[in-house]
Amino acid sequence: MATQAFQALLQTCKHVVVLTGAGVSAESGVPTFRGSGGLWRTWNATDLATPGAFVRDPSLVWEFYNYRRELVQRCRPNPAHLALAAFERKVTEDGRRFTLITQNIDGLHAAAGSRNVVLLHGSLWDVCRADRHGMKASKPCENRKQPLVPALEGKGAPDPATMAADIPREALPRDDKGHLLRPGVVWFGENLDPDVLSRAQQAVDDADLFITVGTSSVVYPAAGFVSQVAARGVPCAEVNLESSGATASCKYTFQGRAGEILPDLLEVSNV
Ligand code: BJW
């Protein structure tokens, strides 16, 4: 019954906004952050995603990102990414609006054919200059070379027994003026790109249906979107393996794997 009621809303809504997190890419083989998949060697992935970690040990942080660039390069969109892209085509052909806000940096939504995507936390394929605090000192730009420098070749194995490569600073990725580069993503304690955040916030403010998929909903500002939408009386739905920080705000909850649930729920399995 809940499914039918939700699907009726999908037919009539004027602007559906979907927020995705790491869980949407889990079935493509991309590790999530929290839970058992969130360890790289002996570190929590989130402990390495900070400017402080980069200042302390830029070699270690670059090894971690080199590993993820290599891994994601081999990953393909799964049925959840494909269902969202097919649903966007369906909605926009009807003259209605669809916005996909993702916290993921893996690029798999674009690879699946999604068009109106807001990359809240940046892209794994971007780099930028680092200042002495590890913060961004230039606008991120794309660099898909893999590995970025010869010293990173084969580095970043996730096994806890792996020795740190301790790459000397001069052999780490640098720009043409010799400045140290860092991944062009958004780390804890960093502001999001104001234009990106404004696009996301406008969509959140304008949504008349909101779906959160595969995020633990603990990281702000993304974690605040669902309660903002729900506070306006707009229906919210969640697709997740387990309950999350968003569940209490969601009228509709669909528990399970996104790749199994979304194609049928969005009625795009035959598209
Ligand atoms: C499945 C599944 C399947 C699995 N199918 N489901 C307000 C209050 C309190 C704190 C703050 C606040 N505002 C800002 C902060 C500080 C901080 C923050 O939020 N801290 C919290 C931890 C409390 N936020 C920030 O620092 C942000 N900056 C900011 O707001 O600037 C202004 C400011 C600064 C400082 C103070 C105050 C204001 C920036 C946040 C940047 C987050 N960066 C990362 C790394 C990105 C780069 C990279 O990838 O390397 O983003 S951390 C990491 O967490 C990554 C993710 O995008 C993000 C969210 O994780 P996600 O996607 O939810 O993954 P998981 O693993 O947590 O969950 C997976 C889910 O999937 C689970 O629920 C599973 O069940 C599910 N699942 N398989 C369906 N098959």
PDB file of C-alpha atoms and ligand atoms in Angstrom, residues 20-24 26-27 32-35 46 49 64-65 68 103-105 121 185-192 213-221 239-244 256-259, ligand 1:
ATOM      1  CA  THR A  20      22.270   9.971  -2.464  1.00  0.00           C
ATOM      2  CA  GLY A  21      25.149   8.727  -0.339  1.00  0.00           C
ATOM      3  CA  ALA A  22      27.741   5.984  -0.389  1.00  0.00           C
ATOM      4  CA  GLY A  23      25.114   3.206  -0.173  1.00  0.00           C
ATOM      5  CA  VAL A  24      23.962   3.891  -3.737  1.00  0.00           C
ATOM      6  CA  ALA A  26      27.985   0.003  -2.640  1.00  0.00           C
ATOM      7  CA  GLU A  27      26.579  -2.476  -5.164  1.00  0.00           C
ATOM      8  CA  THR A  32      30.922   3.018   2.211  1.00  0.00           C
ATOM      9  CA  PHE A  33      32.341   5.257   4.959  1.00  0.00           C
ATOM     10  CA  ARG A  34      30.730   3.951   8.101  1.00  0.00           C
ATOM     11  CA  GLY A  35      30.300   0.367   9.193  1.00  0.00           C
ATOM     12  CA  THR A  46      36.620   9.685   7.608  1.00  0.00           C
ATOM     13  CA  ALA A  49      39.215  13.037   4.884  1.00  0.00           C
ATOM     14  CA  PHE A  64      44.294   6.564   0.203  1.00  0.00           C
ATOM     15  CA  TYR A  65      42.955   8.647  -2.702  1.00  0.00           C
ATOM     16  CA  ARG A  68      40.115   4.957  -4.478  1.00  0.00           C
ATOM     17  CA  GLN A 103      27.482  13.299  -1.535  1.00  0.00           C
ATOM     18  CA  ASN A 104      29.449  10.788  -3.598  1.00  0.00           C
ATOM     19  CA  ILE A 105      32.636  11.773  -5.386  1.00  0.00           C
ATOM     20  CA  HIS A 121      31.416  16.958  -1.864  1.00  0.00           C
ATOM     21  CA  VAL A 185      37.006  17.104  -2.562  1.00  0.00           C
ATOM     22  CA  VAL A 186      35.260  18.535   0.516  1.00  0.00           C
ATOM     23  CA  TRP A 187      36.809  17.377   3.755  1.00  0.00           C
ATOM     24  CA  PHE A 188      35.432  17.723   7.291  1.00  0.00           C
ATOM     25  CA  GLY A 189      35.717  21.268   8.573  1.00  0.00           C
ATOM     26  CA  GLU A 190      35.781  22.718   5.051  1.00  0.00           C
ATOM     27  CA  ASN A 191      33.088  24.864   3.560  1.00  0.00           C
ATOM     28  CA  LEU A 192      31.240  23.484   0.587  1.00  0.00           C
ATOM     29  CA  VAL A 213      19.010   6.894  -0.828  1.00  0.00           C
ATOM     30  CA  GLY A 214      21.918   5.064   0.832  1.00  0.00           C
ATOM     31  CA  THR A 215      23.141   7.726   3.233  1.00  0.00           C
ATOM     32  CA  SER A 216      23.563   7.437   6.988  1.00  0.00           C
ATOM     33  CA  SER A 217      22.458  11.111   7.163  1.00  0.00           C
ATOM     34  CA  VAL A 218      24.986  12.108   9.791  1.00  0.00           C
ATOM     35  CA  VAL A 219      27.135  14.542   7.802  1.00  0.00           C
ATOM     36  CA  TYR A 220      25.970  18.153   7.479  1.00  0.00           C
ATOM     37  CA  PRO A 221      24.790  20.079   5.582  1.00  0.00           C
ATOM     38  CA  VAL A 239      15.702   3.740   0.579  1.00  0.00           C
ATOM     39  CA  ASN A 240      18.349   2.210   2.828  1.00  0.00           C
ATOM     40  CA  LEU A 241      19.560  -1.126   4.193  1.00  0.00           C
ATOM     41  CA  GLU A 242      18.924   0.135   7.710  1.00  0.00           C
ATOM     42  CA  SER A 243      17.455   3.094   9.553  1.00  0.00           C
ATOM     43  CA  SER A 244      19.419   6.331   9.431  1.00  0.00           C
ATOM     44  CA  GLY A 256      16.829  -3.060   1.362  1.00  0.00           C
ATOM     45  CA  ARG A 257      19.423  -2.697  -1.372  1.00  0.00           C
ATOM     46  CA  ALA A 258      18.996   0.371  -3.536  1.00  0.00           C
ATOM     47  CA  GLY A 259      19.828  -1.575  -6.703  1.00  0.00           C
TER      48      GLY A 259
HETATM   49  C1  BJW B   1      22.874   1.082   1.539  1.00  0.00           C
HETATM   50  C2  BJW B   1      23.458   0.080   0.754  1.00  0.00           C
HETATM   51  C3  BJW B   1      22.713  -0.416  -0.343  1.00  0.00           C
HETATM   52  C4  BJW B   1      24.847   0.616   2.339  1.00  0.00           C
HETATM   53  N1  BJW B   1      21.502   0.093  -0.598  1.00  0.00           N
HETATM   54  N2  BJW B   1      21.673   1.548   1.280  1.00  0.00           N
HETATM   55  C5  BJW B   1      26.033  20.798  12.024  1.00  0.00           C
HETATM   56  C6  BJW B   1      25.971  20.012  13.142  1.00  0.00           C
HETATM   57  C7  BJW B   1      27.056  19.243  13.534  1.00  0.00           C
HETATM   58  C8  BJW B   1      28.230  19.245  12.800  1.00  0.00           C
HETATM   59  C9  BJW B   1      28.302  20.029  11.673  1.00  0.00           C
HETATM   60  C10 BJW B   1      27.211  20.791  11.305  1.00  0.00           C
HETATM   61  N3  BJW B   1      27.543  21.453  10.170  1.00  0.00           N
HETATM   62  C11 BJW B   1      28.797  21.103   9.804  1.00  0.00           C
HETATM   63  C12 BJW B   1      29.289  20.241  10.720  1.00  0.00           C
HETATM   64  C13 BJW B   1      30.654  19.613  10.688  1.00  0.00           C
HETATM   65  C14 BJW B   1      30.750  18.452   9.708  1.00  0.00           C
HETATM   66  C15 BJW B   1      29.752  17.362  10.108  1.00  0.00           C
HETATM   67  O1  BJW B   1      28.715  17.190   9.523  1.00  0.00           O
HETATM   68  N4  BJW B   1      30.103  16.548  11.078  1.00  0.00           N
HETATM   69  C16 BJW B   1      29.233  15.441  11.486  1.00  0.00           C
HETATM   70  C17 BJW B   1      29.999  14.127  11.431  1.00  0.00           C
HETATM   71  C18 BJW B   1      28.650  15.752  12.848  1.00  0.00           C
HETATM   72  N5  BJW B   1      30.483  18.901   8.340  1.00  0.00           N
HETATM   73  C19 BJW B   1      31.410  19.479   7.631  1.00  0.00           C
HETATM   74  O2  BJW B   1      32.537  19.672   8.070  1.00  0.00           O
HETATM   75  C20 BJW B   1      31.044  19.934   6.236  1.00  0.00           C
HETATM   76  N6  BJW B   1      31.437  21.279   6.077  1.00  0.00           N
HETATM   77  C21 BJW B   1      30.667  22.320   6.521  1.00  0.00           C
HETATM   78  O3  BJW B   1      29.521  22.168   6.847  1.00  0.00           O
HETATM   79  O4  BJW B   1      31.325  23.533   6.509  1.00  0.00           O
HETATM   80  C22 BJW B   1      30.842  24.545   7.389  1.00  0.00           C
HETATM   81  C23 BJW B   1      31.199  24.156   8.826  1.00  0.00           C
HETATM   82  C24 BJW B   1      32.434  23.599   9.114  1.00  0.00           C
HETATM   83  C25 BJW B   1      32.741  23.216  10.435  1.00  0.00           C
HETATM   84  C26 BJW B   1      31.810  23.381  11.449  1.00  0.00           C
HETATM   85  C27 BJW B   1      30.563  23.926  11.134  1.00  0.00           C
HETATM   86  C28 BJW B   1      30.262  24.316   9.819  1.00  0.00           C
HETATM   87  C29 BJW B   1      31.826  19.135   5.193  1.00  0.00           C
HETATM   88  C30 BJW B   1      31.490  17.690   5.192  1.00  0.00           C
HETATM   89  C31 BJW B   1      32.390  16.949   4.189  1.00  0.00           C
HETATM   90  C32 BJW B   1      32.212  15.434   4.269  1.00  0.00           C
HETATM   91  N7  BJW B   1      33.259  14.823   3.517  1.00  0.00           N
HETATM   92  C33 BJW B   1      33.223  13.393   3.301  1.00  0.00           C
HETATM   93  C34 BJW B   1      34.501  13.009   2.510  1.00  0.00           C
HETATM   94  C35 BJW B   1      34.344  13.462   1.053  1.00  0.00           C
HETATM   95  C36 BJW B   1      35.550  13.141   0.253  1.00  0.00           C
HETATM   96  C37 BJW B   1      35.797  11.658   0.109  1.00  0.00           C
HETATM   97  O5  BJW B   1      34.907  10.879  -0.248  1.00  0.00           O
HETATM   98  O6  BJW B   1      36.928  11.261   0.353  1.00  0.00           O
HETATM   99  O7  BJW B   1      32.067  13.022   2.610  1.00  0.00           O
HETATM  100  S1  BJW B   1      33.115  12.450   4.826  1.00  0.00           S
HETATM  101  C38 BJW B   1      32.053  11.200   4.169  1.00  0.00           C
HETATM  102  O8  BJW B   1      30.738  11.232   4.792  1.00  0.00           O
HETATM  103  C39 BJW B   1      31.841  11.584   2.708  1.00  0.00           C
HETATM  104  C40 BJW B   1      30.413  11.226   2.500  1.00  0.00           C
HETATM  105  O9  BJW B   1      29.919  11.930   1.356  1.00  0.00           O
HETATM  106  C41 BJW B   1      29.779  11.635   3.797  1.00  0.00           C
HETATM  107  C42 BJW B   1      28.447  10.979   4.058  1.00  0.00           C
HETATM  108  O10 BJW B   1      28.567   9.602   4.133  1.00  0.00           O
HETATM  109  P1  BJW B   1      27.394   8.691   3.534  1.00  0.00           P
HETATM  110  O11 BJW B   1      27.333   8.883   2.077  1.00  0.00           O
HETATM  111  O12 BJW B   1      26.157   8.902   4.292  1.00  0.00           O
HETATM  112  O13 BJW B   1      28.009   7.228   3.756  1.00  0.00           O
HETATM  113  P2  BJW B   1      27.889   6.275   5.049  1.00  0.00           P
HETATM  114  O14 BJW B   1      28.932   5.239   4.881  1.00  0.00           O
HETATM  115  O15 BJW B   1      27.890   7.044   6.297  1.00  0.00           O
HETATM  116  O16 BJW B   1      26.451   5.622   4.920  1.00  0.00           O
HETATM  117  C43 BJW B   1      26.138   4.667   3.917  1.00  0.00           C
HETATM  118  C44 BJW B   1      24.669   4.326   4.064  1.00  0.00           C
HETATM  119  O17 BJW B   1      24.297   3.504   2.973  1.00  0.00           O
HETATM  120  C45 BJW B   1      24.304   3.575   5.339  1.00  0.00           C
HETATM  121  O18 BJW B   1      23.145   4.165   5.912  1.00  0.00           O
HETATM  122  C46 BJW B   1      23.991   2.154   4.858  1.00  0.00           C
HETATM  123  O19 BJW B   1      22.964   1.522   5.611  1.00  0.00           O
HETATM  124  C47 BJW B   1      23.518   2.417   3.448  1.00  0.00           C
HETATM  125  N8  BJW B   1      23.735   1.335   2.472  1.00  0.00           N
HETATM  126  N9  BJW B   1      24.653  -0.286   1.243  1.00  0.00           N
HETATM  127  C48 BJW B   1      20.969   0.993   0.199  1.00  0.00           C
HETATM  128  N10 BJW B   1      23.173  -1.452  -1.166  1.00  0.00           N
END
